[in-house]
Coordinates of C-alpha atoms and ligand atoms in Angstrom, one line a residue:
Chain A
M1 CA -0.2 0.0 0.2
L2 CA 1.4 3.8 -1.3
I3 CA 1.8 6.6 1.8
I4 CA 0.4 9.8 0.2
T5 CA 0.4 12.8 1.3
C6 CA -2.4 14.9 1.0
P7 CA -1.7 18.7 0.8
W8 CA -3.9 19.1 3.7
C9 CA -3.8 16.8 5.9
G10 CA -0.2 15.2 5.0
A11 CA 0.8 11.5 4.9
R12 CA -2.1 8.7 5.1
P13 CA -2.0 5.4 3.4
E14 CA -3.5 4.8 0.4
V15 CA -7.0 3.7 1.1
E16 CA -7.7 6.6 2.1
F17 CA -7.7 8.0 -0.9
R18 CA -9.3 7.8 -4.4
Y19 CA -7.3 8.3 -8.0
G20 CA -8.3 11.0 -10.5
G21 CA -6.5 10.3 -13.8
E22 CA -4.5 12.1 -15.5
A23 CA -3.3 16.1 -13.9
H24 CA -4.0 19.3 -15.8
I25 CA -6.7 18.0 -18.9
A26 CA -8.8 21.3 -19.0
R27 CA -12.2 21.7 -20.4
P28 CA -12.4 23.0 -23.6
A29 CA -13.1 26.3 -22.9
D30 CA -15.5 26.6 -25.9
P31 CA -16.4 22.5 -26.1
S32 CA -19.1 23.5 -29.5
A33 CA -16.0 25.0 -31.7
L34 CA -14.1 21.5 -31.0
T35 CA -13.6 19.0 -34.3
D36 CA -14.7 15.7 -33.3
A37 CA -10.9 13.9 -33.0
E38 CA -10.0 16.5 -30.4
W39 CA -13.6 16.1 -28.5
A40 CA -11.4 12.2 -28.7
D41 CA -8.2 13.7 -27.6
F42 CA -10.4 15.5 -24.6
L43 CA -12.3 12.1 -23.7
Y44 CA -9.8 9.4 -24.6
N45 CA -6.4 9.6 -24.9
R46 CA -4.3 9.5 -22.3
T47 CA -0.3 10.1 -21.6
N48 CA 0.3 6.7 -20.0
P49 CA 4.2 7.6 -19.8
K50 CA 7.1 4.7 -18.5
G51 CA 7.9 7.2 -15.9
L52 CA 7.2 10.1 -14.1
H53 CA 2.9 11.0 -14.2
A54 CA 1.3 14.6 -13.1
E55 CA -2.4 12.6 -11.8
R56 CA -5.5 13.4 -9.4
W57 CA -6.1 12.1 -6.5
R58 CA -9.0 12.8 -4.6
H59 CA -8.5 11.8 -0.3
I60 CA -12.0 10.8 -0.1
H61 CA -11.8 8.8 3.5
G62 CA -10.5 12.7 5.0
C63 CA -10.6 16.4 3.5
G64 CA -12.4 14.7 0.5
R65 CA -10.0 17.3 -1.9
Y66 CA -8.6 17.1 -5.1
F67 CA -4.9 17.3 -4.9
N68 CA -2.2 16.0 -7.9
A69 CA 1.2 14.3 -7.6
L70 CA 3.9 13.5 -9.2
R71 CA 4.8 9.9 -9.5
D72 CA 7.3 7.5 -10.8
T73 CA 5.0 4.7 -12.9
V74 CA 7.6 2.6 -13.2
S75 CA 8.6 1.9 -9.2
D76 CA 4.9 4.3 -7.7
F77 CA 7.6 6.9 -6.0
F78 CA 5.7 9.7 -4.8
V79 CA 7.6 12.8 -5.8
T80 CA 6.2 15.4 -5.1
T81 CA 2.4 16.4 -4.2
Y82 CA 1.0 19.8 -4.9
K83 CA -2.7 21.8 -4.9
A84 CA -5.3 21.4 -7.3
G85 CA -5.2 24.9 -9.4
E86 CA -1.5 25.2 -9.4
K87 CA 1.0 24.5 -11.7
R88 CA 3.4 21.0 -12.5
P89 CA 6.3 21.6 -10.4
D90 CA 9.3 21.6 -12.9
I91 CA 10.9 18.2 -11.6
D92 CA 12.4 16.2 -14.2
A93 CA 12.6 12.4 -13.6
S94 CA 15.4 12.0 -12.6
S95 CA 15.1 13.9 -9.4
G96 CA 14.0 11.7 -7.2
G97 CA 12.2 8.3 -8.4
S98 CA 13.5 4.7 -8.6
K99 CA 13.9 4.6 -4.8
Chain B
M1 CA 10.3 -29.2 -37.1
Q2 CA 10.1 -32.0 -35.0
K3 CA 6.9 -33.5 -34.7
F4 CA 5.2 -34.5 -31.3
S5 CA 3.5 -37.4 -30.8
G6 CA 2.6 -40.5 -29.3
F7 CA 4.4 -42.8 -30.4
E8 CA 7.4 -40.2 -31.1
L9 CA 7.3 -39.6 -27.2
F10 CA 7.6 -43.8 -27.2
R11 CA 10.4 -44.0 -29.7
R12 CA 12.9 -41.1 -27.8
A13 CA 12.3 -42.8 -24.9
L14 CA 14.1 -45.3 -25.9
G15 CA 17.1 -43.8 -26.7
G16 CA 16.2 -41.8 -23.5
H17 CA 15.3 -38.5 -24.4
K18 CA 18.9 -37.2 -25.6
S19 CA 17.7 -36.8 -29.2
W20 CA 15.2 -33.8 -28.8
Q21 CA 15.9 -30.6 -30.4
P22 CA 14.8 -27.0 -29.4
Q23 CA 12.1 -26.2 -30.4
W24 CA 13.4 -22.8 -32.3
R25 CA 16.0 -21.4 -33.5
N26 CA 17.7 -18.0 -31.1
P27 CA 18.4 -16.1 -34.9
E28 CA 20.1 -12.9 -35.2
P29 CA 18.0 -10.6 -36.4
K30 CA 18.9 -9.8 -40.0
A31 CA 18.4 -6.3 -41.6
E32 CA 15.3 -6.6 -43.5
Y33 CA 12.1 -8.3 -42.9
D34 CA 8.6 -7.7 -44.8
V35 CA 7.0 -7.4 -41.4
V36 CA 8.0 -7.4 -37.5
I37 CA 6.0 -7.6 -34.3
V38 CA 6.6 -6.0 -31.5
G39 CA 6.6 -8.5 -28.2
A40 CA 6.5 -11.6 -28.4
G41 CA 2.8 -12.6 -26.2
G42 CA 0.9 -15.2 -27.8
H43 CA -1.0 -12.2 -29.8
G44 CA 2.5 -11.2 -31.2
L45 CA 3.5 -14.5 -32.2
A46 CA 0.1 -15.9 -33.5
A47 CA 0.2 -13.1 -35.1
A48 CA 3.4 -14.3 -36.9
Y49 CA 1.9 -17.8 -37.1
Y50 CA -1.4 -17.0 -38.7
L51 CA 0.9 -14.1 -41.3
A52 CA 3.3 -17.5 -43.0
K53 CA 0.4 -19.7 -42.5
E54 CA -2.5 -18.5 -43.4
H55 CA -0.6 -15.4 -46.0
G56 CA 2.4 -16.7 -47.1
I57 CA 4.4 -14.3 -45.7
T58 CA 7.1 -15.7 -43.6
N59 CA 9.5 -13.2 -44.0
V60 CA 8.9 -12.5 -40.2
A61 CA 10.4 -11.6 -36.9
V62 CA 8.6 -10.8 -33.6
I63 CA 11.1 -9.0 -31.9
E64 CA 10.5 -9.6 -27.7
R65 CA 12.6 -7.0 -25.2
G66 CA 12.6 -9.7 -22.9
W67 CA 11.9 -13.4 -22.6
L68 CA 8.9 -15.1 -25.6
G69 CA 5.7 -15.6 -23.4
G70 CA 6.9 -13.7 -20.0
G71 CA 4.7 -11.2 -20.3
N72 CA 0.8 -10.6 -19.7
T73 CA 0.6 -14.4 -21.5
G74 CA 2.7 -15.9 -19.1
R75 CA 0.7 -14.2 -15.5
N76 CA -2.6 -14.5 -16.5
T77 CA -5.6 -16.8 -15.0
T78 CA -5.9 -18.2 -18.1
I79 CA -10.4 -17.9 -18.3
V80 CA -10.8 -18.3 -22.0
R81 CA -15.0 -17.6 -22.7
S82 CA -16.8 -16.1 -25.5
N83 CA -20.2 -14.9 -23.3
Y84 CA -19.7 -11.4 -24.3
L85 CA -23.0 -9.2 -25.3
F86 CA -22.2 -7.2 -28.0
D87 CA -23.0 -8.1 -31.2
E88 CA -19.3 -7.5 -32.1
S89 CA -17.4 -8.7 -29.1
A90 CA -19.4 -12.5 -29.4
A91 CA -17.7 -12.7 -32.8
L92 CA -14.3 -11.5 -31.6
Y93 CA -14.1 -14.2 -29.2
E94 CA -16.6 -16.7 -30.8
H95 CA -13.6 -16.7 -33.5
A96 CA -11.3 -17.5 -30.4
V97 CA -13.3 -20.1 -29.3
K98 CA -13.8 -21.9 -32.3
L99 CA -10.2 -21.4 -33.1
W100 CA -8.6 -23.0 -29.1
E101 CA -10.9 -26.3 -29.8
G102 CA -8.5 -27.0 -32.4
L103 CA -5.5 -25.5 -31.6
S104 CA -3.7 -28.3 -30.4
Q105 CA -4.0 -30.1 -33.9
D106 CA -3.3 -27.1 -36.0
I107 CA 0.4 -26.3 -34.5
N108 CA 1.3 -29.9 -33.6
Y109 CA 1.3 -28.5 -29.1
N110 CA -0.7 -29.8 -26.4
V111 CA -1.6 -26.5 -25.7
M112 CA -4.1 -27.9 -22.8
Y113 CA -7.1 -26.6 -23.6
S114 CA -10.0 -27.7 -20.8
A115 CA -13.7 -27.0 -22.0
R116 CA -14.2 -27.1 -18.2
G117 CA -17.1 -24.5 -18.2
V118 CA -17.0 -21.0 -17.3
L119 CA -19.7 -19.9 -14.6
M120 CA -20.6 -16.3 -13.1
L121 CA -22.1 -16.3 -10.0
A122 CA -25.0 -13.8 -9.6
H123 CA -24.7 -12.3 -6.0
N124 CA -28.4 -9.8 -6.6
H125 CA -31.1 -8.7 -8.5
H126 CA -28.9 -6.6 -11.2
D127 CA -26.1 -9.7 -12.0
E128 CA -29.6 -11.5 -12.9
I129 CA -30.9 -9.2 -14.9
S130 CA -28.0 -8.7 -16.6
F131 CA -26.7 -12.4 -16.9
K132 CA -30.2 -12.8 -18.6
R133 CA -29.5 -10.6 -20.8
H134 CA -26.6 -12.0 -21.7
V135 CA -27.8 -15.1 -22.4
H136 CA -30.2 -14.1 -24.9
A137 CA -28.1 -11.9 -26.7
N138 CA -25.5 -15.0 -26.7
R139 CA -28.1 -17.2 -28.3
L140 CA -29.1 -14.7 -30.8
N141 CA -25.4 -14.7 -32.0
G142 CA -25.2 -18.6 -31.7
V143 CA -22.9 -18.6 -28.2
D144 CA -23.8 -21.0 -25.5
N145 CA -24.5 -19.4 -22.7
E146 CA -27.1 -20.1 -19.9
W147 CA -29.1 -19.7 -17.2
L148 CA -28.2 -21.6 -13.3
T149 CA -30.6 -21.4 -10.6
A150 CA -28.6 -21.2 -6.7
E151 CA -29.3 -25.3 -6.7
Q152 CA -28.3 -26.2 -10.2
V153 CA -25.1 -23.7 -8.9
K154 CA -23.7 -26.1 -6.2
E155 CA -24.4 -29.4 -8.1
F156 CA -22.5 -28.1 -11.4
C157 CA -19.8 -26.9 -8.4
P158 CA -20.3 -28.7 -5.1
P159 CA -17.1 -26.7 -3.5
L160 CA -19.3 -23.8 -3.1
N161 CA -21.2 -21.5 -0.7
I162 CA -24.3 -21.0 -2.4
K163 CA -25.6 -19.7 1.4
S164 CA -24.6 -18.8 4.2
M165 CA -22.1 -15.7 3.6
R166 CA -22.7 -12.2 3.6
Y167 CA -24.0 -12.0 -0.4
P168 CA -25.6 -15.0 -1.0
I169 CA -25.2 -16.6 -4.7
I170 CA -29.4 -16.6 -6.0
G171 CA -28.1 -18.0 -9.4
G172 CA -24.9 -18.0 -12.5
A173 CA -25.2 -17.6 -15.7
L174 CA -22.6 -21.1 -17.9
Q175 CA -21.0 -21.4 -20.6
R176 CA -20.0 -24.6 -20.7
R177 CA -17.3 -24.2 -23.9
G178 CA -15.5 -21.7 -22.0
G179 CA -12.7 -23.1 -20.1
T180 CA -8.9 -23.0 -19.6
A181 CA -5.5 -22.9 -21.8
R182 CA -2.4 -23.7 -20.2
H183 CA -0.6 -19.9 -20.9
D184 CA 3.1 -21.3 -21.5
A185 CA 1.7 -23.6 -24.1
V186 CA 0.3 -21.2 -25.7
A187 CA 3.5 -19.1 -26.4
W188 CA 5.9 -21.8 -26.4
G189 CA 3.4 -23.3 -29.3
F190 CA 3.0 -20.8 -31.2
A191 CA 6.5 -20.0 -31.0
R192 CA 7.9 -23.4 -32.5
A193 CA 4.6 -23.6 -35.1
A194 CA 6.0 -20.1 -36.8
D195 CA 9.7 -20.6 -36.4
S196 CA 9.3 -24.0 -38.2
R197 CA 7.3 -22.0 -41.1
G198 CA 11.1 -19.9 -41.1
V199 CA 9.6 -16.8 -39.1
D200 CA 12.6 -15.0 -36.5
I201 CA 11.8 -14.7 -32.6
I202 CA 14.4 -12.1 -31.7
Q203 CA 14.8 -12.4 -27.8
N204 CA 16.4 -9.9 -25.6
C205 CA 16.1 -7.1 -28.2
E206 CA 14.2 -4.3 -27.6
V207 CA 12.4 -1.4 -29.3
T208 CA 13.4 1.7 -29.0
G209 CA 12.1 3.8 -32.0
I210 CA 9.9 3.6 -34.7
R211 CA 11.4 5.2 -37.8
R212 CA 9.5 7.0 -40.6
G213 CA 10.4 8.2 -44.3
P214 CA 9.8 11.9 -45.6
S215 CA 5.7 10.2 -46.4
G216 CA 5.1 9.2 -42.9
A217 CA 5.1 5.4 -43.8
V218 CA 7.1 3.6 -41.7
E219 CA 10.4 2.2 -42.8
G220 CA 11.9 -0.1 -39.8
V221 CA 12.6 -0.4 -36.0
E222 CA 15.1 0.7 -34.0
T223 CA 16.0 -1.5 -31.2
S224 CA 18.2 -2.6 -28.5
R225 CA 20.4 -4.7 -31.4
G226 CA 20.8 -1.7 -34.4
F227 CA 18.0 -0.7 -36.8
I228 CA 15.6 -3.8 -38.7
R229 CA 14.0 -2.6 -42.1
A230 CA 10.2 -3.2 -42.5
K231 CA 7.8 -1.7 -44.5
K232 CA 4.8 -3.3 -41.8
V233 CA 5.4 -3.3 -38.0
G234 CA 2.7 -4.9 -35.9
V235 CA 3.0 -3.7 -32.8
S236 CA 1.3 -5.9 -30.1
A237 CA 2.9 -4.7 -27.1
A238 CA 0.3 -5.0 -24.0
G239 CA 1.4 -2.7 -21.3
H240 CA 3.9 -0.8 -23.1
T241 CA 1.5 -0.3 -25.9
S242 CA 1.5 4.1 -25.2
V243 CA 4.7 3.3 -24.9
V244 CA 5.8 2.0 -28.2
M245 CA 3.1 4.2 -30.3
A246 CA 4.6 7.3 -28.7
M247 CA 7.1 6.1 -30.7
A248 CA 5.5 7.2 -33.9
G249 CA 4.0 9.9 -32.2
L250 CA 0.7 9.0 -31.6
R251 CA -2.2 9.5 -27.9
M252 CA -4.0 6.5 -27.8
P253 CA -6.8 5.8 -25.4
L254 CA -5.5 3.4 -23.4
E255 CA -4.1 3.3 -19.6
S256 CA -1.9 0.4 -18.5
F257 CA -2.4 -0.8 -14.7
P258 CA -0.7 -3.6 -12.3
L259 CA -3.4 -6.8 -12.4
Q260 CA -3.0 -9.7 -9.6
A261 CA -3.0 -13.1 -9.8
L262 CA -2.0 -16.3 -7.3
V263 CA -2.4 -19.6 -6.4
S264 CA -2.3 -21.8 -4.0
E265 CA 0.1 -25.2 -2.6
P266 CA -1.0 -27.8 -5.3
V267 CA -3.7 -30.1 -3.9
K268 CA -5.7 -33.0 -5.3
P269 CA -8.7 -31.9 -7.5
A270 CA -11.1 -30.3 -5.6
F271 CA -12.2 -27.6 -8.0
P272 CA -14.0 -28.9 -11.4
T273 CA -14.6 -25.2 -12.8
V274 CA -13.6 -22.1 -13.4
V275 CA -15.9 -19.5 -11.3
M276 CA -16.0 -15.5 -11.3
S277 CA -18.2 -13.5 -9.0
N278 CA -17.7 -10.1 -10.2
T279 CA -19.6 -8.8 -7.4
I280 CA -18.2 -9.5 -4.7
H281 CA -14.6 -9.5 -7.6
A282 CA -13.0 -12.8 -7.5
Y283 CA -12.0 -15.8 -9.6
I284 CA -11.0 -19.5 -9.5
S285 CA -9.9 -22.4 -10.4
Q286 CA -8.2 -25.3 -10.2
S287 CA -4.8 -26.2 -12.9
D288 CA -3.9 -29.5 -13.9
K289 CA -0.8 -29.2 -11.5
G290 CA -3.0 -28.7 -8.5
E291 CA -2.8 -24.9 -7.7
M292 CA -5.5 -22.5 -7.6
V293 CA -5.4 -20.3 -9.3
I294 CA -7.1 -16.9 -8.1
G295 CA -7.5 -13.9 -9.9
A296 CA -7.3 -10.6 -8.5
G297 CA -8.2 -6.6 -8.9
T298 CA -6.2 -4.2 -10.8
D299 CA -4.9 -1.4 -8.8
A300 CA -6.0 2.3 -8.9
Y301 CA -3.7 4.0 -10.7
T302 CA -1.8 3.6 -13.8
S303 CA 2.1 2.0 -13.0
Y304 CA 4.5 0.0 -14.4
S305 CA 5.7 -1.2 -11.8
Q306 CA 4.2 -5.1 -12.3
R307 CA 3.7 -5.3 -8.1
G308 CA 0.1 -4.2 -7.5
A309 CA -0.5 -4.2 -3.9
L310 CA -0.8 -5.9 -1.1
H311 CA -4.8 -5.2 -0.3
I312 CA -6.4 -6.2 -4.0
T313 CA -4.8 -9.9 -3.5
A314 CA -6.1 -9.8 0.7
H315 CA -9.8 -8.1 -0.7
T316 CA -10.4 -11.2 -3.7
L317 CA -9.0 -13.8 -0.9
D318 CA -11.5 -12.6 1.6
A319 CA -14.3 -12.8 -1.1
I320 CA -12.7 -17.0 -2.2
C321 CA -12.8 -17.5 1.6
E322 CA -16.7 -16.5 1.5
L323 CA -17.6 -18.7 -1.6
V324 CA -15.3 -21.9 -0.5
P325 CA -14.8 -22.2 3.3
Q326 CA -12.8 -25.2 2.8
F327 CA -10.2 -23.3 1.0
R328 CA -9.4 -21.3 4.0
R329 CA -7.1 -23.3 5.3
L330 CA -5.3 -23.4 1.6
R331 CA -1.3 -21.4 1.6
M332 CA -0.4 -19.3 -0.9
L333 CA 2.4 -20.4 -2.5
R334 CA 2.8 -17.3 -6.0
N335 CA 1.3 -13.9 -6.2
W336 CA 2.7 -11.6 -9.0
G337 CA 1.4 -9.2 -11.1
G338 CA 0.9 -8.1 -14.8
I339 CA 0.6 -4.7 -16.8
V340 CA -3.0 -4.2 -18.5
D341 CA -3.2 -1.9 -21.3
V342 CA -7.1 -0.7 -20.4
T343 CA -9.2 1.2 -23.0
P344 CA -12.3 3.4 -22.5
D345 CA -14.9 0.4 -23.2
R346 CA -13.3 -2.3 -22.0
S347 CA -12.8 -3.6 -25.5
P348 CA -9.4 -3.7 -27.8
I349 CA -8.0 -2.0 -30.6
I350 CA -7.1 -4.7 -33.3
A351 CA -6.4 -2.1 -36.4
K352 CA -4.8 0.2 -39.2
T353 CA -3.3 3.6 -37.5
P354 CA -3.1 6.9 -38.9
V355 CA 0.9 6.4 -39.7
P356 CA 1.0 4.0 -42.6
G357 CA 2.5 0.5 -42.3
L358 CA 2.1 0.8 -38.3
Y359 CA -0.7 -1.6 -37.0
V360 CA -1.9 -2.1 -34.0
N361 CA -3.2 -4.8 -31.5
C362 CA -3.7 -3.9 -28.3
G363 CA -6.7 -2.6 -25.2
W364 CA -7.3 -6.9 -24.4
G365 CA -7.1 -5.0 -21.0
T366 CA -7.6 -7.8 -17.9
G367 CA -9.2 -10.5 -20.6
G368 CA -6.7 -11.1 -23.8
F369 CA -5.9 -14.2 -23.3
K370 CA -9.2 -15.8 -24.0
A371 CA -8.5 -14.2 -27.3
T372 CA -5.1 -15.2 -28.4
P373 CA -5.9 -17.4 -32.0
G374 CA -8.5 -15.5 -32.8
S375 CA -6.6 -11.8 -32.2
G376 CA -3.7 -13.2 -33.6
H377 CA -5.9 -13.8 -37.4
V378 CA -7.3 -11.5 -37.8
F379 CA -4.5 -9.3 -36.9
A380 CA -2.6 -10.9 -39.2
H381 CA -5.7 -10.4 -41.5
T382 CA -5.0 -6.8 -40.9
I383 CA -1.5 -6.8 -41.6
A384 CA -1.6 -8.2 -44.7
K385 CA -3.9 -6.9 -46.2
D386 CA -3.5 -3.7 -45.2
A387 CA -7.5 -3.5 -44.2
P388 CA -9.1 -5.7 -41.9
H389 CA -10.8 -8.6 -41.4
A390 CA -14.9 -8.7 -41.1
I391 CA -14.5 -9.9 -37.5
N392 CA -12.3 -7.3 -36.4
A393 CA -13.4 -4.1 -38.7
P394 CA -15.6 -2.3 -35.9
F395 CA -12.4 -2.3 -33.6
T396 CA -10.7 0.2 -34.6
L397 CA -9.1 2.9 -33.2
E398 CA -11.5 5.6 -35.1
R399 CA -14.2 4.5 -32.8
F400 CA -13.1 6.7 -30.3
R401 CA -13.5 9.8 -32.5
D402 CA -16.8 8.8 -34.0
G403 CA -18.7 7.5 -31.4
F404 CA -18.7 4.3 -31.9
L405 CA -17.0 2.2 -28.3
I406 CA -18.1 -1.5 -27.4
D407 CA -19.0 -0.8 -24.3
E408 CA -18.4 -4.0 -22.5
A409 CA -17.3 -2.5 -19.3
A410 CA -21.0 -0.2 -19.2
A411 CA -22.3 -3.7 -19.7
A412 CA -20.5 -6.5 -17.2
A413 CA -18.5 -4.1 -15.6
V414 CA -16.0 -6.9 -15.8
A415 CA -12.8 -7.7 -14.9
H416 CA -10.8 -10.4 -17.2
Ligands
LIG1 C1 -2.9 -10.9 -13.4 C2 -3.8 -11.7 -14.6 C3 -4.4 -12.4 -15.2 C4 -4.8 -12.5 -16.3 N1 -6.5 -13.4 -16.0 C5 -6.9 -13.2 -17.8 C6 -7.3 -14.5 -18.1 O1 -8.4 -15.2 -17.3 N2 -8.1 -14.5 -18.7 C7 -8.2 -13.8 -20.1 O2 -8.1 -14.0 -21.2 N3 -7.0 -12.5 -19.9 C8 -6.3 -12.7 -18.8 N4 -5.1 -11.1 -19.0 C9 -5.3 -10.7 -19.9 C10 -4.1 -11.0 -20.8 O3 -2.9 -12.0 -19.5 C11 -3.2 -10.5 -21.8 O4 -5.1 -9.8 -22.5 C12 -3.1 -11.5 -22.7 O5 -1.9 -12.1 -22.6 C13 -2.0 -10.0 -23.5 O6 -1.3 -11.1 -25.1 P1 -0.2 -9.8 -25.3 O7 0.5 -11.0 -26.2 O8 -1.1 -8.7 -26.4 O9 0.6 -9.2 -24.4 P2 1.7 -10.4 -23.4 O10 1.8 -11.7 -23.5 O11 2.8 -9.1 -22.2 O12 3.2 -9.5 -24.4 C14 3.4 -8.6 -24.9 C15 4.6 -8.5 -25.3 O13 5.2 -7.3 -25.6 C16 6.2 -7.2 -25.0 N5 7.2 -5.8 -25.4 C17 6.9 -4.3 -24.8 N6 7.5 -3.5 -25.6 C18 8.5 -3.9 -26.0 C19 9.2 -3.7 -26.9 N7 9.5 -2.3 -26.4 N8 10.3 -4.0 -27.5 C20 10.1 -5.2 -27.0 N9 9.2 -6.1 -26.8 C21 8.3 -5.1 -26.3 C22 6.5 -7.6 -23.9 O14 8.7 -7.8 -23.0 C23 5.7 -8.6 -24.0 O15 6.5 -10.2 -23.9 C24 -4.9 -11.4 -17.3 C25 -3.5 -10.3 -17.2 C26 -2.9 -11.1 -16.0 C27 -1.9 -9.7 -16.1
LIG2 ZN1 -6.8 15.2 2.8

């Protein structure tokens, strides 16, 4: 089980959280302007990287809030977590991962 | 190829079994092939076999970063069935079941296909109406599937506890032609059969890039053992599909998750069929070695760690102990994980891509072992003809753009 640090509540076990998928996928501002291909990209296509992944988590059995995390998908090591709305920290895969 | 038969076994026994040869070669990669398949899992090997057998294309390489069959093919719980809801899926999985039934003869390798039945348990009203809907839909598609009452479930699989549990069993859907096959034998059998028709299987060779020419078309693959030229490249890399397709600049409707399984110590025959329960999430069958083979769920988050968390397996064992109380005393021997590539509608993609010469077979998620021969068969057709077979025509990448999802996810919420 992973230990995940909620930016509000601190370190808690994984079972307190829900995974929310890839982060920083903004809902289109003007949906009717999109082509079908752009919609498909928004709805279905995912980066699914082997390495650093920016992703959403929700502390559902805690404060209930969404936040973002950078995790190495090979080691499952959490490089950092940060509040929703904040920019993705400028960290590359070499820092901290694979512990 | 040395043919396997009872007579050969007897004859070579007289020589102390010393005259058997390796079942496939270990060739150096050639500079150029007509077709390169990325990934020597069951699907990639089957595609290579059918390319050679049905389409006469034998200048083929299957390139594998690890050892053949070491991916999900060698890690899965081997449940085979075809009682899927939608017409498109029923046709695809039934195509595979029909091939399973004659596969050992076709490839002269005992894949131990055992049609012992697959029984899906219903624990509530929703399960019941959903399973009955499947039974009716399957009948219309000529796929066997029948509804059993709780008593009939107990009769078909006596070890099951149907009453004294939190979610008692109220019935089940049984596909009698479903069952299991031996996972390693499937990979080895297809490898041997493909190799004997001239296919080069190149292990310990990772594809690190896909080279495209000025027109955008595929020219070949960069690998850890150098560049290999090919005008057609078929990607069959399961959990690593997003990574490989990104080499050609494509984003895929896929997410990769760890999925776990575990086996018990071997015991005498004690469990006659395959039992699956989606509601309390457990599935179990007994291997011919005697181990109880138990499938757990996926982790909640995407990962390539090939491990999976302990609370996921613990959750499944809770359910197994309720379903079959006498198994509480069984010791678990091993558990492991594979990385499964999951699509939004839980149906696979077997298709051409926007890149000329690049084909993809992926998105089998938690349930593609059962499709191995069928998938390889239609993927080979797609590559050879540069056009899909009628059976895989609906399973395109574009269905996500055009809104033609084949939503088995909503239909069954089924794992595996
Ligand atoms: C625990 C578990 C239980 C399962 N249970 C069932 C079940 O009961 N029934 C069922 O039908 N399905 C089940 N599945 C799903 C099933 O295992 C898969 O859908 C199926 O085996 C996929 O076959 P494949 O040949 O596509 O993939 P794999 O066997 O994973 O083959 C893909 C190959 O590609 C190789 N590869 C990846 N990247 C590269 C690269 N860059 N270069 C070269 N090679 C590369 C990999 O090393 C791998 O060997 C289960 C899966 C798991 C993990
Ligand atoms: Zn919190």
